XYZ file of N, CA, C and O in Angstrom:
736
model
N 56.921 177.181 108.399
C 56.259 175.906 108.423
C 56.152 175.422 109.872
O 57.044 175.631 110.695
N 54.932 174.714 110.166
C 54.506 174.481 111.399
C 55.207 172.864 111.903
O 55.407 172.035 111.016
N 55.473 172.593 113.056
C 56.501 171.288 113.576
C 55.422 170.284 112.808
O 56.060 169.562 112.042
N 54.517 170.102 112.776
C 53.392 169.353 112.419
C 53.788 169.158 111.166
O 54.130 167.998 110.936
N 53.877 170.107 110.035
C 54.081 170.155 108.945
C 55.613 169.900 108.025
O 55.846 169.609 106.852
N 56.258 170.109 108.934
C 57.970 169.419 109.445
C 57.730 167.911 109.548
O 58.365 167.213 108.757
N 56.951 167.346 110.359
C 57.308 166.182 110.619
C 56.619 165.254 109.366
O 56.954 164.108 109.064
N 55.568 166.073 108.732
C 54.747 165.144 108.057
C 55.617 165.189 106.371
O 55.258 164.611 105.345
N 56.592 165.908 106.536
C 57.394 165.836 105.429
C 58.622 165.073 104.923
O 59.154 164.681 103.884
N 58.752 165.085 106.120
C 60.247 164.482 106.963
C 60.783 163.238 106.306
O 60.268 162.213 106.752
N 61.745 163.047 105.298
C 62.052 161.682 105.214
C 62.479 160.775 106.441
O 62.379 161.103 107.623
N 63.010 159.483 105.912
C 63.414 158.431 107.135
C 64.443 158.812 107.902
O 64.634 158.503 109.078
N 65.132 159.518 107.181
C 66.350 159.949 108.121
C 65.849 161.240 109.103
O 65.964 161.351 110.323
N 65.488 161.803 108.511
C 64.942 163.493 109.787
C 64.090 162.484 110.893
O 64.139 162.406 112.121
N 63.356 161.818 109.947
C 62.189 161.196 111.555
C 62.773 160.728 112.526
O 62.671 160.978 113.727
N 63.607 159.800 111.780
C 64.370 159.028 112.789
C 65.179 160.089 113.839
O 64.986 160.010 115.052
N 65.932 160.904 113.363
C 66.818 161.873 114.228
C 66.028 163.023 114.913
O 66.417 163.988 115.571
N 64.651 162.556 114.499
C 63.853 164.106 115.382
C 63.556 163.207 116.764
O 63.915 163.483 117.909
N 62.822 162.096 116.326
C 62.441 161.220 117.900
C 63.551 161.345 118.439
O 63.630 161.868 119.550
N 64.816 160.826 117.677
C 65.943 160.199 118.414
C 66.574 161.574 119.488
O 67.033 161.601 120.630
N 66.308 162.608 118.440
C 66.661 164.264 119.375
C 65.872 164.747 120.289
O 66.017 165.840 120.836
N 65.015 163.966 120.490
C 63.589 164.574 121.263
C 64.046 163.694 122.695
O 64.053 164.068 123.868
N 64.461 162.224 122.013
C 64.712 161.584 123.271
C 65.974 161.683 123.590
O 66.143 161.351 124.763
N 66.902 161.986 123.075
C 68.333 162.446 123.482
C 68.108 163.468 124.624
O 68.505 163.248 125.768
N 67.337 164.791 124.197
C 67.355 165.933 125.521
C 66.751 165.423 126.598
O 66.619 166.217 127.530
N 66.376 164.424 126.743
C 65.186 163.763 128.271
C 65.622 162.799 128.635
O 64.914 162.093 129.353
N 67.205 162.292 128.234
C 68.436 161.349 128.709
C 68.462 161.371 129.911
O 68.574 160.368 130.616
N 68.335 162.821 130.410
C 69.028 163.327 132.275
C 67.700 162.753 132.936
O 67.761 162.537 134.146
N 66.536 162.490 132.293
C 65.194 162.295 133.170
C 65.703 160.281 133.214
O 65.071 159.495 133.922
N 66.710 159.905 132.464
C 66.560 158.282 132.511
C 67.438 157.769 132.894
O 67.545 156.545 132.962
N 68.541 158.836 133.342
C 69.609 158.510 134.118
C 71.001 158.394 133.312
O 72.062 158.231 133.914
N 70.910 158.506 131.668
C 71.698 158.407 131.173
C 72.993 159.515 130.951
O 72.862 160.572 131.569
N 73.560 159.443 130.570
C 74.879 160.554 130.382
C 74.857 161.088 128.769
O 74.115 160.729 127.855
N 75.717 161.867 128.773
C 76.135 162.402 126.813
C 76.381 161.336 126.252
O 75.877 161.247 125.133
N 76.977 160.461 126.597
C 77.754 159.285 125.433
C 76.263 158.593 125.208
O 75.806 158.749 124.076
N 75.515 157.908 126.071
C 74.449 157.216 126.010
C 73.689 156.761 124.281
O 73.889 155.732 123.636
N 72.817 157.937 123.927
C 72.454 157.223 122.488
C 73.468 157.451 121.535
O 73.246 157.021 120.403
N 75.011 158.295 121.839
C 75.909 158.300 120.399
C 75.750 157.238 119.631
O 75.340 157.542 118.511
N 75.948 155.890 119.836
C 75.924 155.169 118.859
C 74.516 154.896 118.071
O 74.480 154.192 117.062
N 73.298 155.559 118.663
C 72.110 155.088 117.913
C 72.411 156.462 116.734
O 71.878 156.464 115.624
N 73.240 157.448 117.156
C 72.937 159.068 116.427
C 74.031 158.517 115.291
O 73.797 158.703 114.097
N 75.356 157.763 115.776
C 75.759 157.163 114.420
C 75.344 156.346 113.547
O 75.822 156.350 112.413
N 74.214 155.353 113.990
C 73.726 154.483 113.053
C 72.951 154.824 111.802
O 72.732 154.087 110.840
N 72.461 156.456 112.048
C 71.583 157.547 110.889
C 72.561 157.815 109.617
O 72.050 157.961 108.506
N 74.328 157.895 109.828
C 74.927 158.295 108.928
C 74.836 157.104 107.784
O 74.372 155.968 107.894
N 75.488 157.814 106.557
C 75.049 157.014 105.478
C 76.047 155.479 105.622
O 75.558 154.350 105.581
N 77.290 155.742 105.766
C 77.746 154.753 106.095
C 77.336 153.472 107.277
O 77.975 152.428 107.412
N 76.444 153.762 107.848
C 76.030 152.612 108.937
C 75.193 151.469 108.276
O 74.585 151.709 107.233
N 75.146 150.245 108.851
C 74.366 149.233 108.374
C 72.708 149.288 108.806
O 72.245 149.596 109.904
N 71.947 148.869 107.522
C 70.754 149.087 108.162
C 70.315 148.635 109.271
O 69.327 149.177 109.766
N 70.916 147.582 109.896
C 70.548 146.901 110.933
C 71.168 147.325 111.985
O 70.862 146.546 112.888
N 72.046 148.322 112.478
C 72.417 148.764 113.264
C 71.946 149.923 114.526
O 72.326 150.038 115.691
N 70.956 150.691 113.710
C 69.558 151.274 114.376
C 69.315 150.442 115.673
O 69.621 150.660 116.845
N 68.817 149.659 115.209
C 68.084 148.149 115.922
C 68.870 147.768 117.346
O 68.559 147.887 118.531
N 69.893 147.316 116.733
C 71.154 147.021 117.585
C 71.641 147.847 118.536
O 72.059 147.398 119.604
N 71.639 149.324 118.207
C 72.022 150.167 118.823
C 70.897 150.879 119.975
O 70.995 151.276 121.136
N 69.914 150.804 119.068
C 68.857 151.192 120.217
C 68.721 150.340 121.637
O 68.741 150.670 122.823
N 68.586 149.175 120.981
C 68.436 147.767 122.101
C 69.983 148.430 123.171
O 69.827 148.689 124.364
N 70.877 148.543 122.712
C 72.335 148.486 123.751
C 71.568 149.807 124.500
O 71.599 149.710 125.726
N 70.898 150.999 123.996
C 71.023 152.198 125.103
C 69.440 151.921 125.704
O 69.037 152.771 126.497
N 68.477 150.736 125.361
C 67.724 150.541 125.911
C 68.017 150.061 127.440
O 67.560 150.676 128.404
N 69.074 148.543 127.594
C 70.014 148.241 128.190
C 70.280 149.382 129.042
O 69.644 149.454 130.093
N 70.978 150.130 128.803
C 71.775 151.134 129.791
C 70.427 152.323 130.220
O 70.819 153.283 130.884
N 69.257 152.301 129.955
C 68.556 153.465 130.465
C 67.774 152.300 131.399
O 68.025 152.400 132.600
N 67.111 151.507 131.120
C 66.476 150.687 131.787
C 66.692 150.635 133.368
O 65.830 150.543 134.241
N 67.835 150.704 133.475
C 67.640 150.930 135.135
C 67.246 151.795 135.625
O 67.059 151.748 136.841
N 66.911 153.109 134.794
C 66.221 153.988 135.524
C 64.683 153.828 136.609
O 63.668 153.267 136.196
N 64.741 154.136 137.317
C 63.267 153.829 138.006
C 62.404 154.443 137.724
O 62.618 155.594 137.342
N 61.018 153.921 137.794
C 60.030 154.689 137.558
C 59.782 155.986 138.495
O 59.881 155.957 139.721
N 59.432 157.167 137.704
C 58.692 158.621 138.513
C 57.523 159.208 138.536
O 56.442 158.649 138.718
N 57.721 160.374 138.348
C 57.158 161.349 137.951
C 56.587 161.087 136.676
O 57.030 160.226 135.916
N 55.281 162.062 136.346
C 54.871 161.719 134.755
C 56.241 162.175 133.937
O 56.675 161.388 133.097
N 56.829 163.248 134.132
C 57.868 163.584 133.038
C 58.837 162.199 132.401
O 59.187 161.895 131.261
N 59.104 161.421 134.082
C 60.320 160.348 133.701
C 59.290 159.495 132.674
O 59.538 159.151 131.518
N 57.789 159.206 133.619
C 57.357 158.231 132.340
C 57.269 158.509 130.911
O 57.479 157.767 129.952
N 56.932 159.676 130.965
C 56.408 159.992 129.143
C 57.905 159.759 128.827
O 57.899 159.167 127.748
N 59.410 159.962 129.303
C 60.596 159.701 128.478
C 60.789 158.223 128.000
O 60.924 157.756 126.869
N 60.751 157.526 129.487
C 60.763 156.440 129.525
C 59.747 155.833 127.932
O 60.329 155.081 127.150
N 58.564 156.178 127.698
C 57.788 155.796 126.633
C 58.479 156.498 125.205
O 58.446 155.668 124.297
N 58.897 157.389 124.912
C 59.322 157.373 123.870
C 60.832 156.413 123.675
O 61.367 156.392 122.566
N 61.363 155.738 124.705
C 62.397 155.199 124.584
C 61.728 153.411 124.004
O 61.988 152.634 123.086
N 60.819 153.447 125.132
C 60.368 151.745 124.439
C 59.433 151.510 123.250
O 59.064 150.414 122.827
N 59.024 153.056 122.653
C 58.365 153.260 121.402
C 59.093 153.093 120.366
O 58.764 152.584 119.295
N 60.348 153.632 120.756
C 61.233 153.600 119.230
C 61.268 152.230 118.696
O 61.464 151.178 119.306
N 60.985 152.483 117.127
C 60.705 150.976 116.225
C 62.164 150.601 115.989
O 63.203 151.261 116.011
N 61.806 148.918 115.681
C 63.630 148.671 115.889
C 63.855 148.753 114.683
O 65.014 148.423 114.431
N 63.175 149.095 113.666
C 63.523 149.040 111.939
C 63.142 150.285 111.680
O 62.256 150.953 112.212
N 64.023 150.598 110.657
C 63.814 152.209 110.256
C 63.236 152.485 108.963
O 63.834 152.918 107.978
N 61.646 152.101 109.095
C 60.484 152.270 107.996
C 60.067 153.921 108.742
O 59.820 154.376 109.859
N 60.200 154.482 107.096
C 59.566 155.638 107.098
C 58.170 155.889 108.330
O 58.104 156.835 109.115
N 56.941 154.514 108.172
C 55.748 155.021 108.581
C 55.858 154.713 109.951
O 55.069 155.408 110.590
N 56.510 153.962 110.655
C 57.012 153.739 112.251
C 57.617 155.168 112.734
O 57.268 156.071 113.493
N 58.680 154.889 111.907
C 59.137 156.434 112.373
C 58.613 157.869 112.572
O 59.023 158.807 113.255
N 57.429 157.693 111.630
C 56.915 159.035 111.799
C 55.835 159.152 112.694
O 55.217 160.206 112.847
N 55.572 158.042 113.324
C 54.384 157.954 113.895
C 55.279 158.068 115.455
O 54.841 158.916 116.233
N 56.322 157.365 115.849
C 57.215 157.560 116.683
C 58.198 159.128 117.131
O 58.670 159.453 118.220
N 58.226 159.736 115.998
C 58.742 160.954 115.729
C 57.500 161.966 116.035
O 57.897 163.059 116.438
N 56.419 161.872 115.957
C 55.800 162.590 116.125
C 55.122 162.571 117.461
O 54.740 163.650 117.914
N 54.889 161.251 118.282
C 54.999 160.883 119.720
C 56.024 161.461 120.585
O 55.715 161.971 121.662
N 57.355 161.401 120.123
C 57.994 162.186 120.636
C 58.422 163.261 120.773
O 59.482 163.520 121.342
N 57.688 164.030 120.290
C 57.689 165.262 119.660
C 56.488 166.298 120.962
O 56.614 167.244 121.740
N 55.395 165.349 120.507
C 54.491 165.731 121.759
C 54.863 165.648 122.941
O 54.682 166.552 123.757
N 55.658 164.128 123.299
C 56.092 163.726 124.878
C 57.045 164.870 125.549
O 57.014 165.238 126.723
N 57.983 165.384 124.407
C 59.110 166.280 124.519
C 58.308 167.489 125.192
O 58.132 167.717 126.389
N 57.911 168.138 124.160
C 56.982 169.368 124.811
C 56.453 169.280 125.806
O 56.656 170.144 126.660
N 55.757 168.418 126.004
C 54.670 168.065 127.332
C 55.883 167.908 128.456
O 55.775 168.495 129.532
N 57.061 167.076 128.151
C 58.310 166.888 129.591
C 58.346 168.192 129.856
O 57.601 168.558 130.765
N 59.146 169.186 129.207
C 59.521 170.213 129.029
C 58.400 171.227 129.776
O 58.698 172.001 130.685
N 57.412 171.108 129.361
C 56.397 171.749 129.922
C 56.261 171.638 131.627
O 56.474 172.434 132.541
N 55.719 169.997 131.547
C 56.131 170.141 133.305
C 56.921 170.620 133.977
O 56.612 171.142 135.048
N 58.659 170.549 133.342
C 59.567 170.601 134.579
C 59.504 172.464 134.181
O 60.546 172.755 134.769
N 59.093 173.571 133.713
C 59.002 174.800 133.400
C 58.505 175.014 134.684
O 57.481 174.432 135.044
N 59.288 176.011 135.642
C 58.546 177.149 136.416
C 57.397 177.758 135.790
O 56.309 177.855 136.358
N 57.656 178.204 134.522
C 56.791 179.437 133.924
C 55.634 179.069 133.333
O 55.726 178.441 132.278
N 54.536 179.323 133.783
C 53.222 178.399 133.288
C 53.139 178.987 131.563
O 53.447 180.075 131.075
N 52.703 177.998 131.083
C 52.413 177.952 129.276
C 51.079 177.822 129.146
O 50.385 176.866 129.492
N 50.633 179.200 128.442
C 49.030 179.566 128.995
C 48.298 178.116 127.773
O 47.367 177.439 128.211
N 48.563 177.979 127.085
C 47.771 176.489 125.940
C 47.618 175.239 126.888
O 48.341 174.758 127.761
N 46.250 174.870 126.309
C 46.080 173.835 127.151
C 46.542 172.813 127.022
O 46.215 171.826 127.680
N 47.490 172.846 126.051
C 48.045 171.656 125.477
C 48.895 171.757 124.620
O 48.798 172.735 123.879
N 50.079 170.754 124.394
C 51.186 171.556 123.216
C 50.756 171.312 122.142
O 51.467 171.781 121.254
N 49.466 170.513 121.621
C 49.515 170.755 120.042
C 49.174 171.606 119.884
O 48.823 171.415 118.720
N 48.771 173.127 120.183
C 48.801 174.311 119.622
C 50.167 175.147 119.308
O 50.326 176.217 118.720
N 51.383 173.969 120.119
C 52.960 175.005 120.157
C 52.685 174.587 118.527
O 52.458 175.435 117.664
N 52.745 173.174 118.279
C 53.187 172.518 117.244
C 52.364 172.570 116.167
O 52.724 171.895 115.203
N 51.351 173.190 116.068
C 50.687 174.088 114.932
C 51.352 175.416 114.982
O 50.984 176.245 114.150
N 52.011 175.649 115.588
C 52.813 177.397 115.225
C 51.751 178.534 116.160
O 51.901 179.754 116.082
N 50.769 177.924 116.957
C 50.219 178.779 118.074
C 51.246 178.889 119.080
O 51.517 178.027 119.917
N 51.990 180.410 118.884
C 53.367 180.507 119.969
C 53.111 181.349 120.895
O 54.059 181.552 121.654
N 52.111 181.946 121.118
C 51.586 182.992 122.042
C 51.297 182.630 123.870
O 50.423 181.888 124.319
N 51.967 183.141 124.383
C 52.132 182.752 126.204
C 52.611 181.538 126.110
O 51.811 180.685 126.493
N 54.012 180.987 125.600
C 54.480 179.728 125.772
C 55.378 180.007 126.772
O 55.633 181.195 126.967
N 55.895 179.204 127.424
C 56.731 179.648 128.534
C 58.171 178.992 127.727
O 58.454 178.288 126.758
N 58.741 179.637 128.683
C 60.719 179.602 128.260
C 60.879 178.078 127.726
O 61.364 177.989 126.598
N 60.570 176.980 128.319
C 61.317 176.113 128.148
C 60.583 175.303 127.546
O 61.134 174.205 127.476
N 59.363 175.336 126.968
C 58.511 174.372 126.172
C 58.996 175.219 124.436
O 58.958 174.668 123.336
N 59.488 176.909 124.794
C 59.961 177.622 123.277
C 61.421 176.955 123.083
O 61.812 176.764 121.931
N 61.915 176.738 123.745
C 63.138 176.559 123.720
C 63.159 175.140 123.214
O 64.028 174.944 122.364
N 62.443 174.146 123.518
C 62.173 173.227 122.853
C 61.490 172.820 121.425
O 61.602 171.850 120.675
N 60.796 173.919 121.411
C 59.839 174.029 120.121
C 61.121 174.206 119.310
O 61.596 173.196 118.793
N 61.825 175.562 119.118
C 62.696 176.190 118.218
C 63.783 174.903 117.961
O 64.125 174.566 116.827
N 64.333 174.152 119.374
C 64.990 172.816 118.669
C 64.407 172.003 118.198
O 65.104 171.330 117.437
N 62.877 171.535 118.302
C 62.876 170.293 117.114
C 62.449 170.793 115.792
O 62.171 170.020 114.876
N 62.397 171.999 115.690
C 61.980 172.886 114.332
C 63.423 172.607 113.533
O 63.633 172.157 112.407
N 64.157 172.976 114.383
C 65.831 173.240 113.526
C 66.288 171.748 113.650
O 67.031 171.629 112.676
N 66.273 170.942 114.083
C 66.711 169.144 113.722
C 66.220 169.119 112.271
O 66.936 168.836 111.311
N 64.579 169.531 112.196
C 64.282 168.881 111.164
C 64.205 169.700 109.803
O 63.930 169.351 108.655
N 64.583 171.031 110.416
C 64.730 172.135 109.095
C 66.519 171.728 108.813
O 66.887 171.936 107.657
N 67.213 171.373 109.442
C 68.658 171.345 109.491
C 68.707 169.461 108.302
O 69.442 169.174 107.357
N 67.899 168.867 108.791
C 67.880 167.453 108.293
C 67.329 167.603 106.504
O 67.946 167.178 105.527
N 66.408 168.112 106.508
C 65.806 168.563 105.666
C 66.487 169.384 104.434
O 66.401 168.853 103.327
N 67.029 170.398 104.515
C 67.848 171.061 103.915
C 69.816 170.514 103.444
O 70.612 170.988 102.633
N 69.914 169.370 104.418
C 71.337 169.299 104.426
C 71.409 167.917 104.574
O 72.411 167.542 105.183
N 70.631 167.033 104.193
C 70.839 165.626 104.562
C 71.248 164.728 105.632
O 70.789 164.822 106.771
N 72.137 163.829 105.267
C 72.971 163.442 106.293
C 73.880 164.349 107.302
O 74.219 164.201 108.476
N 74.162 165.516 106.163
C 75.035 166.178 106.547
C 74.795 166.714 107.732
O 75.528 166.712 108.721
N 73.423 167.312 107.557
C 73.066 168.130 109.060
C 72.837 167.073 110.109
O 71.996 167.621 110.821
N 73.092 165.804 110.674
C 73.241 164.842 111.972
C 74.387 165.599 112.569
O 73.959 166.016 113.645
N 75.737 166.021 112.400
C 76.323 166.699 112.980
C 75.425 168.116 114.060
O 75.433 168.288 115.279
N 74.930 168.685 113.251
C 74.026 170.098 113.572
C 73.118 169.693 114.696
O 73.124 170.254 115.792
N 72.210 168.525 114.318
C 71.395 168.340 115.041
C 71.663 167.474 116.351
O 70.972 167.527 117.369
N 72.726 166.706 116.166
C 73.360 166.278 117.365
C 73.686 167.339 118.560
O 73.444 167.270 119.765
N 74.346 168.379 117.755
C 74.471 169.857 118.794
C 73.337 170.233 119.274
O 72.973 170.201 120.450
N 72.725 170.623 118.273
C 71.422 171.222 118.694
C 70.773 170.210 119.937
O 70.320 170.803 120.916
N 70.712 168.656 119.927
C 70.461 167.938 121.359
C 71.154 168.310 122.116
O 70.772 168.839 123.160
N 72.281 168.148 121.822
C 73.442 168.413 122.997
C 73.384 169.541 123.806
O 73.861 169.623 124.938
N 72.743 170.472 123.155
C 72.759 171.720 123.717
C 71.313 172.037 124.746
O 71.297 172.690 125.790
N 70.393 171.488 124.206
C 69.025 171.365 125.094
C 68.910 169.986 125.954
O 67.753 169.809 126.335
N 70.011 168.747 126.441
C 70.138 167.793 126.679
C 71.281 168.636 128.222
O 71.596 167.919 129.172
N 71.693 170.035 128.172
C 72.278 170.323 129.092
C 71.282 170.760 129.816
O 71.041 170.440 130.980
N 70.472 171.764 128.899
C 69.640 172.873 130.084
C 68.642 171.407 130.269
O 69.120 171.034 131.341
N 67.992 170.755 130.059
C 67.087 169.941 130.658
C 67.951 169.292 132.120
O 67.419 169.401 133.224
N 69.532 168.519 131.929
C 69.594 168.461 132.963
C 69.617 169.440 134.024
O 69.314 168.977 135.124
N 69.931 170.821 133.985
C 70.259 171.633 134.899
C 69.102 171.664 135.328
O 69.016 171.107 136.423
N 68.193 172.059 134.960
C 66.598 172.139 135.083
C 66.343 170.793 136.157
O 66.341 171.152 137.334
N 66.144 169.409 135.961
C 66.313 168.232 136.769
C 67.451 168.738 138.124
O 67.020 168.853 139.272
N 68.516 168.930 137.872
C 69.248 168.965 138.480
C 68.586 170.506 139.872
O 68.971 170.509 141.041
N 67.718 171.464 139.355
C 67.454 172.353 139.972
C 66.211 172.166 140.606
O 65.871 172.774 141.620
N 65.559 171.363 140.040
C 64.292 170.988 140.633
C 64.578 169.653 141.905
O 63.809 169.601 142.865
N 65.776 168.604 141.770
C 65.742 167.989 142.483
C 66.170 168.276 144.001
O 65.860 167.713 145.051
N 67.163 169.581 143.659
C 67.690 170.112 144.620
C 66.327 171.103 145.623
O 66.477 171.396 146.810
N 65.047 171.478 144.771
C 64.587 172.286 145.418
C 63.483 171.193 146.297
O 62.882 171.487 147.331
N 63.427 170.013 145.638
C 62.315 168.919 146.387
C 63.445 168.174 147.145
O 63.104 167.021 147.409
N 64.171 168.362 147.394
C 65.484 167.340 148.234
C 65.770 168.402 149.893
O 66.593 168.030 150.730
């Protein structure tokens, strides 16, 4: 199944945790650290209050906000951060989830050495995978598995998919971290 076709399936909870994973790995572009959205990634479990989303987003809005404006990469992050809806309706979310979904690829894309022969990532995200470069696949394959992991395992899989950020929330910084060093 194609990311497109993932997202358009997606209950409230996957949507919510696909944007929220999309913008978790592009943290290092806003200045934030690992701890940064934990509490928005706890507000998805079943036990949280509905209104806590809201609350929680606003606090790591707070703490990214000082980032300064850049590069297109920082902006497109920066925009999926002030996109996120503060209520967690299915049709916000998916429309937000799927913004970030594109923004992700497209970050990812820029900061890639390796040119990605498509002129554009909605062909990654129709399942056109042919001359993608390393780090726009590497991104594809994680928001596939957030929402195949969400999908299949409920609540349960927020653990999974938290990793799964965590784990592409490193190489993006190293990546930042390697590019700043080579323009510095």
């Amino acid at each position: 199944m194609s990311l497109v076709e993932l997202i358009a399936q997606a209950d409230e909870r996957g949507l919510a945790a696909s944007g929220l994973a999309c913008l978790d790995r592009c943290v290092p572009l806003l200045g934030g650290d690992d701890e940064t959205l934990r509490p928005v990634w706890a507000s998805l479990g079943d036990d949280a209050d509905a209104g806590e989303w809201g609350e929680r987003l606003e606090q790591a809005r707070c703490k990214l906000d000082a980032a300064g404006a850049g590069d297109e990469a920082v902006t497109l992050a920066h925009r999926m951060l002030e996109a996120a809806p503060a209520e967690r309706s299915a049709a916000e979310l998916r429309v937000w989830a799927d913004a970030c979904s594109v923004a992700s690829l497209q970050i990812h894309r820029l900061l890639d050495t390796a040119q990605d022969e498509a002129s554009s990532v909605d062909s990654r995200r129709e399942g056109r995978t042919d001359g993608m470069s390393p780090l726009v696949a590497a991104e594809l394959r994680r928001q596939v598995v957030v929402l195949e992991v969400l999908a299949g395992h409920g609540p349960a899989g927020l653990r999974r998919a938290l990793e799964v950020s965590t784990e592409g929330r490193r190489v993006l910084r190293a990546v930042v971290s390697r590019r700043s060093r080579q323009q510095g």
